[in-house]
Amino acid sequence: MSDLGQVHFSARRQRPRLPLIVTATFWMLIGGGLVGVGLNAPVTVLMFLTAMFALPCATLHRPGPSVDWLEPLNPRRARVPLSLRVLALCVLASAIQQHTRSGAQVCLVLLSFVALMALAAVWATAGSPLLLLRCVRAAAVVGAVSYLATVALYGPGSSGFYAARAYGDFVWIGMAVAVPLANRNRRGYVIPVLLFAASLLSLSRTATAACALQLIALAARNRTRGELGKLILFAAVTICGAFLLFTRFQPLRNRFIDNDGSGLAVGTSGRSRLWSITWNSIRDSPWTGHGIGSAERLISATLGPNRVTHPLNEYLRLWHDLGIIGLALWASAILILGHGAYRAWRTATNDADRAVHQAALLAIIGLSIDAITSNPLIYIYVMAPVAVIVGTSIGRANAVDRDDSSLDEFPCRKHREFHPGGMR
């Protein structure tokens, strides 16, 4: 093959697959906005059907050498953790057995999560990481500016195009991609700080905690002593800042203190009652659970359909619906994905891959934190972007590309070499 032909072939192999990048960006822009107009359910079904059709086509197709893939397709790339696949099958079987709307919602979102992750892994090319992260970051910035405009008009915790609670459910995804893309200069802190401010002013406590933890990762570059010192200093500043906000910013303080109206020192906005109802039912069938969607039906029957109908804790939901077995499968999958992203981040040989691996790790951490007090497993606008980010990380792990030096570095990091101990 001529030199010109090799360059053209290399460029084709690096070309990112746009459908999943567009999907992740779309959900970051829309957030929970479709819920208010009644389009969230049909769009979720459409995404599920599309993902389930595309996945077998992608994994079974064997492209020739002229097709613009990173390398000859390896179906093993589509392999998400076995525990996650088993959990998806358990959810599907339970949803078929229960045959309820609440169970179908969880089933569709979780199966779409697995399918999108596998597709992103199969379709990952050398050009995918940077384009994906930059598009999602841009969408996050648009969302942050839009929400800050709402706050300027109506005050902290207000709802406009983005409801305050819905915005808190996905703002940490923007932080997960903004941190790895931050440059080593003052401007690099602008977007993460913007997202943190928007999260803070949404008065979402869990999202703010997740964003603060991810913000600390700005200082986590490598294992050198200097970088460790920066990490400790940055963590100390973040903790002190959080303490000052908690003691001086009254709206945020009110969200933490006595918001149950029951004299409690720490308020849970009524979550303690939801958790108590769910836990009492868990004890009746702790191993196999009551079937997918049963936690929602239980709370609806106890408090009434016009009240909150979710346990607002995904770990309790999984335990109640699928038993300790389902909870263990989810925990195992998250640990495997997190460990894989961390290991790939520490061993990546170029900045683009390193960025997407770190973003995947931060997204998994954010999802795990958000699941403590919210319902991300039933929100496609949360699970779809996370699936694409994590799937791209899986697809780029241990990838060996030729002629992709143009994609190895961020503009601000040129002429730096990768060493086992970090960049120099």
Coordinates of C-alpha atoms in Angstrom, one line a residue:
M1 CA 0.0 0.0 0.0
S2 CA 1.3 3.5 -0.9
D3 CA 2.1 6.0 1.8
L4 CA -0.9 8.1 0.8
G5 CA -3.1 5.0 1.0
Q6 CA -1.7 4.2 4.5
V7 CA -2.5 7.7 5.7
H8 CA -6.0 7.5 4.3
F9 CA -6.6 4.1 5.9
S10 CA -5.2 5.4 9.2
A11 CA -7.5 8.4 9.1
R12 CA -10.5 6.1 8.4
R13 CA -9.6 3.8 11.3
Q14 CA -9.5 6.8 13.6
R15 CA -12.8 8.2 12.5
P16 CA -15.2 8.2 15.5
R17 CA -18.7 6.6 15.2
L18 CA -21.1 9.5 15.6
P19 CA -24.4 7.9 16.6
L20 CA -23.5 7.1 20.2
I21 CA -21.6 10.4 20.6
V22 CA -24.8 12.2 19.4
T23 CA -26.9 10.1 21.8
A24 CA -24.8 11.0 24.9
T25 CA -24.8 14.6 23.9
F26 CA -28.5 14.7 23.3
W27 CA -29.4 13.3 26.7
M28 CA -27.0 15.7 28.4
L29 CA -28.7 18.6 26.6
I30 CA -32.3 17.4 27.2
G31 CA -31.8 16.1 30.7
G32 CA -35.1 15.4 32.3
G33 CA -36.9 18.0 30.0
L34 CA -38.8 15.3 28.1
V35 CA -40.5 14.1 31.3
G36 CA -42.6 17.3 31.5
V37 CA -44.0 16.9 28.0
G38 CA -44.7 13.2 28.2
L39 CA -42.0 12.1 25.7
N40 CA -39.6 10.4 28.0
A41 CA -41.2 7.0 27.9
P42 CA -41.6 6.7 24.0
V43 CA -38.1 8.0 23.4
T44 CA -36.7 5.5 26.0
V45 CA -38.6 2.7 24.2
L46 CA -37.2 3.9 20.8
M47 CA -33.7 4.0 22.2
F48 CA -34.0 0.5 23.6
L49 CA -35.3 -1.0 20.3
T50 CA -32.5 0.8 18.4
A51 CA -29.8 -0.4 20.7
M52 CA -31.0 -4.0 20.8
F53 CA -31.1 -4.0 17.0
A54 CA -27.7 -2.4 16.5
L55 CA -25.8 -4.5 19.0
P56 CA -26.1 -8.0 17.3
C57 CA -25.4 -6.3 14.0
A58 CA -22.3 -4.7 15.3
T59 CA -20.9 -7.8 17.1
L60 CA -21.7 -10.3 14.3
H61 CA -20.5 -8.2 11.3
R62 CA -17.0 -8.8 10.1
P63 CA -15.8 -5.7 8.2
G64 CA -13.2 -6.0 5.4
P65 CA -9.8 -4.2 5.6
S66 CA -11.2 -1.1 3.8
V67 CA -13.8 -0.4 6.5
D68 CA -13.1 2.5 8.9
W69 CA -12.7 0.5 12.1
L70 CA -9.9 0.8 14.6
E71 CA -8.8 -2.7 13.8
P72 CA -10.5 -6.0 12.6
L73 CA -13.6 -6.3 14.9
N74 CA -13.0 -8.2 18.0
P75 CA -16.4 -9.3 19.6
R76 CA -14.7 -9.6 23.0
R77 CA -14.6 -5.8 23.0
A78 CA -18.4 -5.8 23.5
R79 CA -18.1 -7.9 26.7
V80 CA -19.3 -5.9 29.6
P81 CA -18.9 -7.5 33.1
L82 CA -20.5 -10.9 33.3
S83 CA -22.3 -9.9 36.5
L84 CA -23.9 -6.9 34.7
R85 CA -25.1 -9.2 31.9
V86 CA -26.5 -11.7 34.4
L87 CA -28.3 -8.9 36.2
A88 CA -29.8 -7.7 32.9
L89 CA -31.2 -11.2 32.3
C90 CA -32.6 -11.4 35.8
V91 CA -34.3 -8.0 35.4
L92 CA -35.7 -9.1 32.0
A93 CA -37.0 -12.4 33.4
S94 CA -38.5 -10.6 36.4
A95 CA -40.1 -7.9 34.2
I96 CA -41.8 -10.6 32.0
Q97 CA -43.0 -12.4 35.1
Q98 CA -44.3 -9.3 36.9
H99 CA -45.7 -7.7 33.8
T100 CA -46.0 -4.2 35.3
R101 CA -45.3 -0.7 34.0
S102 CA -42.8 0.1 36.8
G103 CA -40.9 -3.1 36.1
A104 CA -40.8 -2.5 32.4
Q105 CA -39.3 1.0 33.0
V106 CA -36.4 -0.4 35.0
C107 CA -35.9 -3.2 32.5
L108 CA -35.8 -1.0 29.5
V109 CA -33.4 1.5 31.0
L110 CA -31.0 -1.2 32.4
L111 CA -31.0 -3.3 29.1
S112 CA -30.4 -0.1 27.1
F113 CA -27.5 0.7 29.5
V114 CA -25.9 -2.6 28.9
A115 CA -26.5 -2.5 25.1
L116 CA -25.2 1.0 24.7
M117 CA -22.1 0.2 26.7
A118 CA -21.4 -2.8 24.5
L119 CA -21.9 -0.8 21.4
A120 CA -19.6 2.0 22.5
A121 CA -16.9 -0.6 23.2
V122 CA -17.3 -2.2 19.8
W123 CA -17.4 1.2 18.0
A124 CA -14.5 2.9 19.9
T125 CA -11.8 4.2 17.6
A126 CA -8.7 6.3 18.2
G127 CA -10.8 9.5 17.4
S128 CA -13.7 8.6 19.7
P129 CA -12.5 9.7 23.2
L130 CA -11.8 13.4 22.6
L131 CA -14.8 14.0 20.4
L132 CA -17.1 12.3 22.9
L133 CA -15.7 14.1 25.9
R134 CA -15.7 17.5 24.2
C135 CA -19.3 17.1 22.9
V136 CA -20.6 16.0 26.3
R137 CA -18.7 18.8 28.0
A138 CA -20.2 21.4 25.6
A139 CA -23.7 20.0 26.4
A140 CA -22.9 20.2 30.1
V141 CA -21.8 23.9 29.8
V142 CA -25.0 24.7 27.9
G143 CA -27.0 23.1 30.6
A144 CA -25.1 24.9 33.4
V145 CA -25.5 28.3 31.8
S146 CA -29.2 27.6 31.3
Y147 CA -29.7 26.6 34.9
L148 CA -27.7 29.5 36.2
A149 CA -29.9 31.8 34.2
T150 CA -32.9 30.2 35.9
V151 CA -31.3 30.8 39.3
A152 CA -30.6 34.4 38.4
L153 CA -34.3 34.9 37.7
Y154 CA -36.0 32.8 40.4
G155 CA -33.4 32.0 43.0
P156 CA -31.5 28.9 44.1
G157 CA -33.3 25.6 43.8
S158 CA -35.7 26.9 41.2
S159 CA -36.8 25.0 38.1
G160 CA -37.0 26.2 34.5
F161 CA -36.2 24.1 31.5
Y162 CA -34.3 21.9 33.9
A163 CA -36.1 20.9 37.1
A164 CA -33.7 21.4 40.1
R165 CA -33.9 17.7 41.1
A166 CA -33.5 16.5 37.5
Y167 CA -30.5 18.8 37.0
G168 CA -28.8 17.4 40.1
D169 CA -29.3 13.9 38.7
F170 CA -27.0 14.5 35.7
V171 CA -24.8 17.5 36.3
W172 CA -22.1 15.2 37.8
I173 CA -21.7 13.6 34.4
G174 CA -20.6 16.9 32.9
M175 CA -18.1 17.2 35.8
A176 CA -16.8 13.7 35.0
V177 CA -15.9 14.6 31.5
A178 CA -14.8 18.2 32.3
V179 CA -12.1 17.2 34.8
P180 CA -10.0 15.0 32.5
L181 CA -10.1 17.7 29.8
A182 CA -9.0 20.5 32.1
N183 CA -5.7 22.0 31.1
R184 CA -2.8 22.6 33.4
N185 CA -3.5 26.3 33.7
R186 CA -6.0 28.6 35.3
R187 CA -8.5 28.4 32.5
G188 CA -8.7 24.7 33.0
Y189 CA -10.7 25.2 36.2
V190 CA -13.3 27.5 34.7
I191 CA -15.7 24.8 33.4
P192 CA -15.5 22.4 36.4
V193 CA -16.0 25.4 38.7
L194 CA -19.0 26.5 36.6
L195 CA -20.6 23.1 36.8
F196 CA -19.9 22.9 40.5
A197 CA -21.6 26.3 41.0
A198 CA -24.6 25.2 39.0
S199 CA -24.9 22.0 41.0
L200 CA -24.6 23.9 44.3
L201 CA -27.2 26.5 43.3
S202 CA -29.6 23.6 42.4
L203 CA -29.5 22.8 46.1
S204 CA -29.0 19.1 45.2
R205 CA -27.0 17.8 48.1
T206 CA -25.9 14.5 46.6
A207 CA -25.0 16.0 43.3
T208 CA -23.0 18.7 44.9
A209 CA -21.1 16.2 47.0
A210 CA -20.4 14.1 43.9
C211 CA -19.2 17.2 42.0
A212 CA -17.0 18.3 44.9
L213 CA -15.4 14.8 45.0
Q214 CA -14.8 14.9 41.2
L215 CA -13.4 18.4 41.5
I216 CA -10.7 17.1 43.7
A217 CA -9.6 14.8 40.9
L218 CA -8.3 17.9 39.0
A219 CA -5.2 17.5 41.1
A220 CA -4.9 13.7 40.6
R221 CA -2.5 13.5 37.7
N222 CA 0.0 10.9 38.5
R223 CA 1.8 9.2 41.5
T224 CA 4.7 11.7 41.9
R225 CA 5.1 13.3 45.4
G226 CA 4.5 16.8 44.0
E227 CA 1.2 15.7 42.5
L228 CA 0.2 14.0 45.7
G229 CA 0.9 17.2 47.6
K230 CA -1.3 19.1 45.2
L231 CA -4.0 16.6 45.7
I232 CA -3.9 16.9 49.5
L233 CA -3.9 20.7 49.3
F234 CA -6.7 20.8 46.8
A235 CA -8.8 18.4 48.9
A236 CA -8.2 20.5 52.0
V237 CA -9.3 23.7 50.2
T238 CA -12.4 21.9 48.8
I239 CA -13.4 20.6 52.2
C240 CA -12.9 24.0 53.9
G241 CA -14.9 25.7 51.1
A242 CA -17.7 23.2 51.6
F243 CA -17.8 23.8 55.3
L244 CA -18.0 27.6 54.8
L245 CA -20.8 27.1 52.3
F246 CA -22.7 24.9 54.6
T247 CA -22.4 27.3 57.5
R248 CA -22.8 30.6 55.6
F249 CA -25.1 29.8 52.6
Q250 CA -28.6 29.6 54.2
P251 CA -30.5 27.9 51.4
L252 CA -28.0 25.0 51.3
R253 CA -27.9 24.8 55.1
N254 CA -31.7 24.6 55.2
R255 CA -31.6 21.6 52.7
F256 CA -29.4 19.7 55.2
I257 CA -30.9 20.7 58.5
D258 CA -34.3 19.8 59.7
N259 CA -36.0 19.7 56.3
D260 CA -38.1 16.8 57.4
G261 CA -39.9 19.0 59.9
S262 CA -39.4 16.4 62.5
G263 CA -36.7 17.9 64.6
L264 CA -34.0 15.7 63.1
A265 CA -30.5 17.1 63.2
V266 CA -29.9 16.1 59.6
G267 CA -32.8 16.3 57.1
T268 CA -33.5 13.8 54.4
S269 CA -36.5 15.5 52.7
G270 CA -38.7 12.6 53.7
R271 CA -36.3 9.9 52.4
S272 CA -36.0 8.3 55.8
R273 CA -39.6 7.2 55.7
L274 CA -39.3 5.8 52.2
W275 CA -36.2 3.9 53.2
S276 CA -38.0 2.6 56.3
I277 CA -40.9 1.3 54.2
T278 CA -38.6 -0.4 51.7
W279 CA -36.4 -1.9 54.4
N280 CA -39.3 -3.4 56.3
S281 CA -40.5 -5.1 53.1
I282 CA -36.9 -6.3 52.3
R283 CA -36.9 -8.3 55.5
D284 CA -39.8 -10.5 54.2
S285 CA -37.7 -11.7 51.2
P286 CA -34.1 -10.7 51.5
W287 CA -32.5 -13.2 49.1
T288 CA -34.7 -13.3 46.1
G289 CA -36.7 -10.1 46.4
H290 CA -40.3 -9.3 45.5
G291 CA -39.9 -8.8 41.7
I292 CA -38.7 -5.9 39.6
G293 CA -40.8 -2.8 40.1
S294 CA -42.3 -4.0 43.4
A295 CA -40.6 -1.3 45.5
E296 CA -42.4 1.4 43.5
R297 CA -45.7 -0.4 43.8
L298 CA -45.2 -0.8 47.6
I299 CA -44.4 2.9 48.2
S300 CA -47.3 4.0 45.9
A301 CA -49.7 1.7 47.8
T302 CA -48.4 3.0 51.2
L303 CA -48.2 6.7 50.5
G304 CA -50.6 7.1 47.6
P305 CA -50.0 7.5 43.9
N306 CA -49.7 11.3 44.1
R307 CA -46.7 11.2 46.4
V308 CA -43.1 10.1 45.7
T309 CA -43.3 6.5 44.4
H310 CA -39.7 5.5 44.4
P311 CA -37.4 4.5 47.3
L312 CA -34.9 7.2 46.3
N313 CA -32.1 4.7 46.9
E314 CA -31.2 2.3 44.2
Y315 CA -29.3 0.0 46.5
L316 CA -32.5 -0.5 48.5
R317 CA -34.5 -0.8 45.3
L318 CA -32.3 -3.6 43.9
W319 CA -32.3 -5.4 47.2
H320 CA -36.1 -5.1 47.5
D321 CA -36.9 -6.1 43.9
L322 CA -34.1 -8.7 43.2
G323 CA -32.9 -9.6 46.6
I324 CA -29.3 -9.7 47.9
I325 CA -28.4 -11.6 44.7
G326 CA -29.4 -8.7 42.5
L327 CA -27.7 -6.2 44.7
A328 CA -24.5 -8.2 44.7
L329 CA -24.5 -8.5 40.9
W330 CA -24.8 -4.7 40.6
A331 CA -22.1 -4.0 43.2
S332 CA -19.8 -6.5 41.5
A333 CA -20.4 -5.0 38.1
I334 CA -19.7 -1.4 39.4
L335 CA -16.5 -2.6 41.1
I336 CA -15.3 -4.4 38.0
L337 CA -16.0 -1.4 35.8
G338 CA -14.4 1.0 38.2
H339 CA -11.3 -1.1 38.7
G340 CA -11.0 -1.6 34.9
A341 CA -11.3 2.1 34.2
Y342 CA -8.7 2.9 36.9
R343 CA -6.2 0.4 35.6
A344 CA -6.7 1.5 32.0
W345 CA -6.2 5.2 33.2
R346 CA -3.0 4.4 34.9
T347 CA -1.6 2.4 31.9
A348 CA -2.9 4.4 28.9
T349 CA -0.1 5.5 26.5
N350 CA -1.7 8.7 25.2
D351 CA -3.6 11.6 26.6
A352 CA -6.9 10.9 24.7
D353 CA -7.3 7.4 26.0
R354 CA -6.2 8.5 29.5
A355 CA -8.9 11.2 29.5
V356 CA -11.7 8.8 28.6
H357 CA -10.6 6.2 31.2
Q358 CA -10.5 8.9 33.9
A359 CA -13.9 10.2 32.8
A360 CA -15.3 6.6 33.0
L361 CA -13.9 6.2 36.5
L362 CA -15.4 9.5 37.6
A363 CA -18.8 8.7 36.0
I364 CA -18.9 5.4 37.8
I365 CA -18.1 7.1 41.1
G366 CA -20.7 9.8 40.4
L367 CA -23.4 7.1 39.5
S368 CA -22.6 5.2 42.7
I369 CA -23.0 8.3 44.9
D370 CA -26.1 9.5 43.1
A371 CA -27.7 6.1 43.6
I372 CA -27.7 6.6 47.4
T373 CA -30.4 9.3 47.4
S374 CA -31.9 9.2 43.9
N375 CA -33.2 7.0 41.1
P376 CA -30.6 7.0 38.3
L377 CA -31.3 3.4 37.2
I378 CA -34.7 4.5 35.9
Y379 CA -33.5 7.6 34.1
I380 CA -32.4 7.1 30.6
Y381 CA -30.9 10.6 30.4
V382 CA -28.5 9.5 33.2
M383 CA -27.7 5.9 32.1
A384 CA -27.3 6.6 28.4
P385 CA -24.4 9.1 28.7
V386 CA -22.7 7.0 31.4
A387 CA -23.0 3.9 29.2
V388 CA -21.4 5.6 26.2
I389 CA -18.5 7.0 28.3
V390 CA -17.8 3.7 30.1
G391 CA -18.2 1.7 26.9
T392 CA -15.7 3.9 25.0
S393 CA -13.3 3.4 27.9
I394 CA -13.7 -0.4 27.6
G395 CA -13.2 -0.3 23.9
R396 CA -10.0 1.8 24.2
A397 CA -8.5 -0.3 27.0
N398 CA -5.3 -2.0 25.8
A399 CA -5.9 -0.7 22.2
V400 CA -2.8 -0.5 20.1
D401 CA -3.1 2.0 17.2
R402 CA -0.7 2.9 14.5
D403 CA -0.3 6.4 12.9
D404 CA -2.5 8.1 15.5
S405 CA 0.1 10.4 17.0
S406 CA -2.1 13.4 16.2
L407 CA -4.6 12.1 18.7
D408 CA -2.2 11.4 21.5
E409 CA -2.1 14.7 23.1
F410 CA -4.2 17.7 24.2
P411 CA -3.0 20.9 22.7
C412 CA -1.6 22.1 26.0
R413 CA 0.4 18.9 26.6
K414 CA 2.4 18.5 23.4
H415 CA 5.9 17.2 23.6
R416 CA 5.3 15.2 26.8
E417 CA 6.2 11.6 27.0
F418 CA 4.4 8.9 29.0
H419 CA 6.4 7.0 31.6
P420 CA 5.2 4.4 34.0
G421 CA 5.3 6.9 36.9
G422 CA 3.4 9.6 34.9
M423 CA 3.9 12.2 32.3
R424 CA 7.1 14.2 32.2

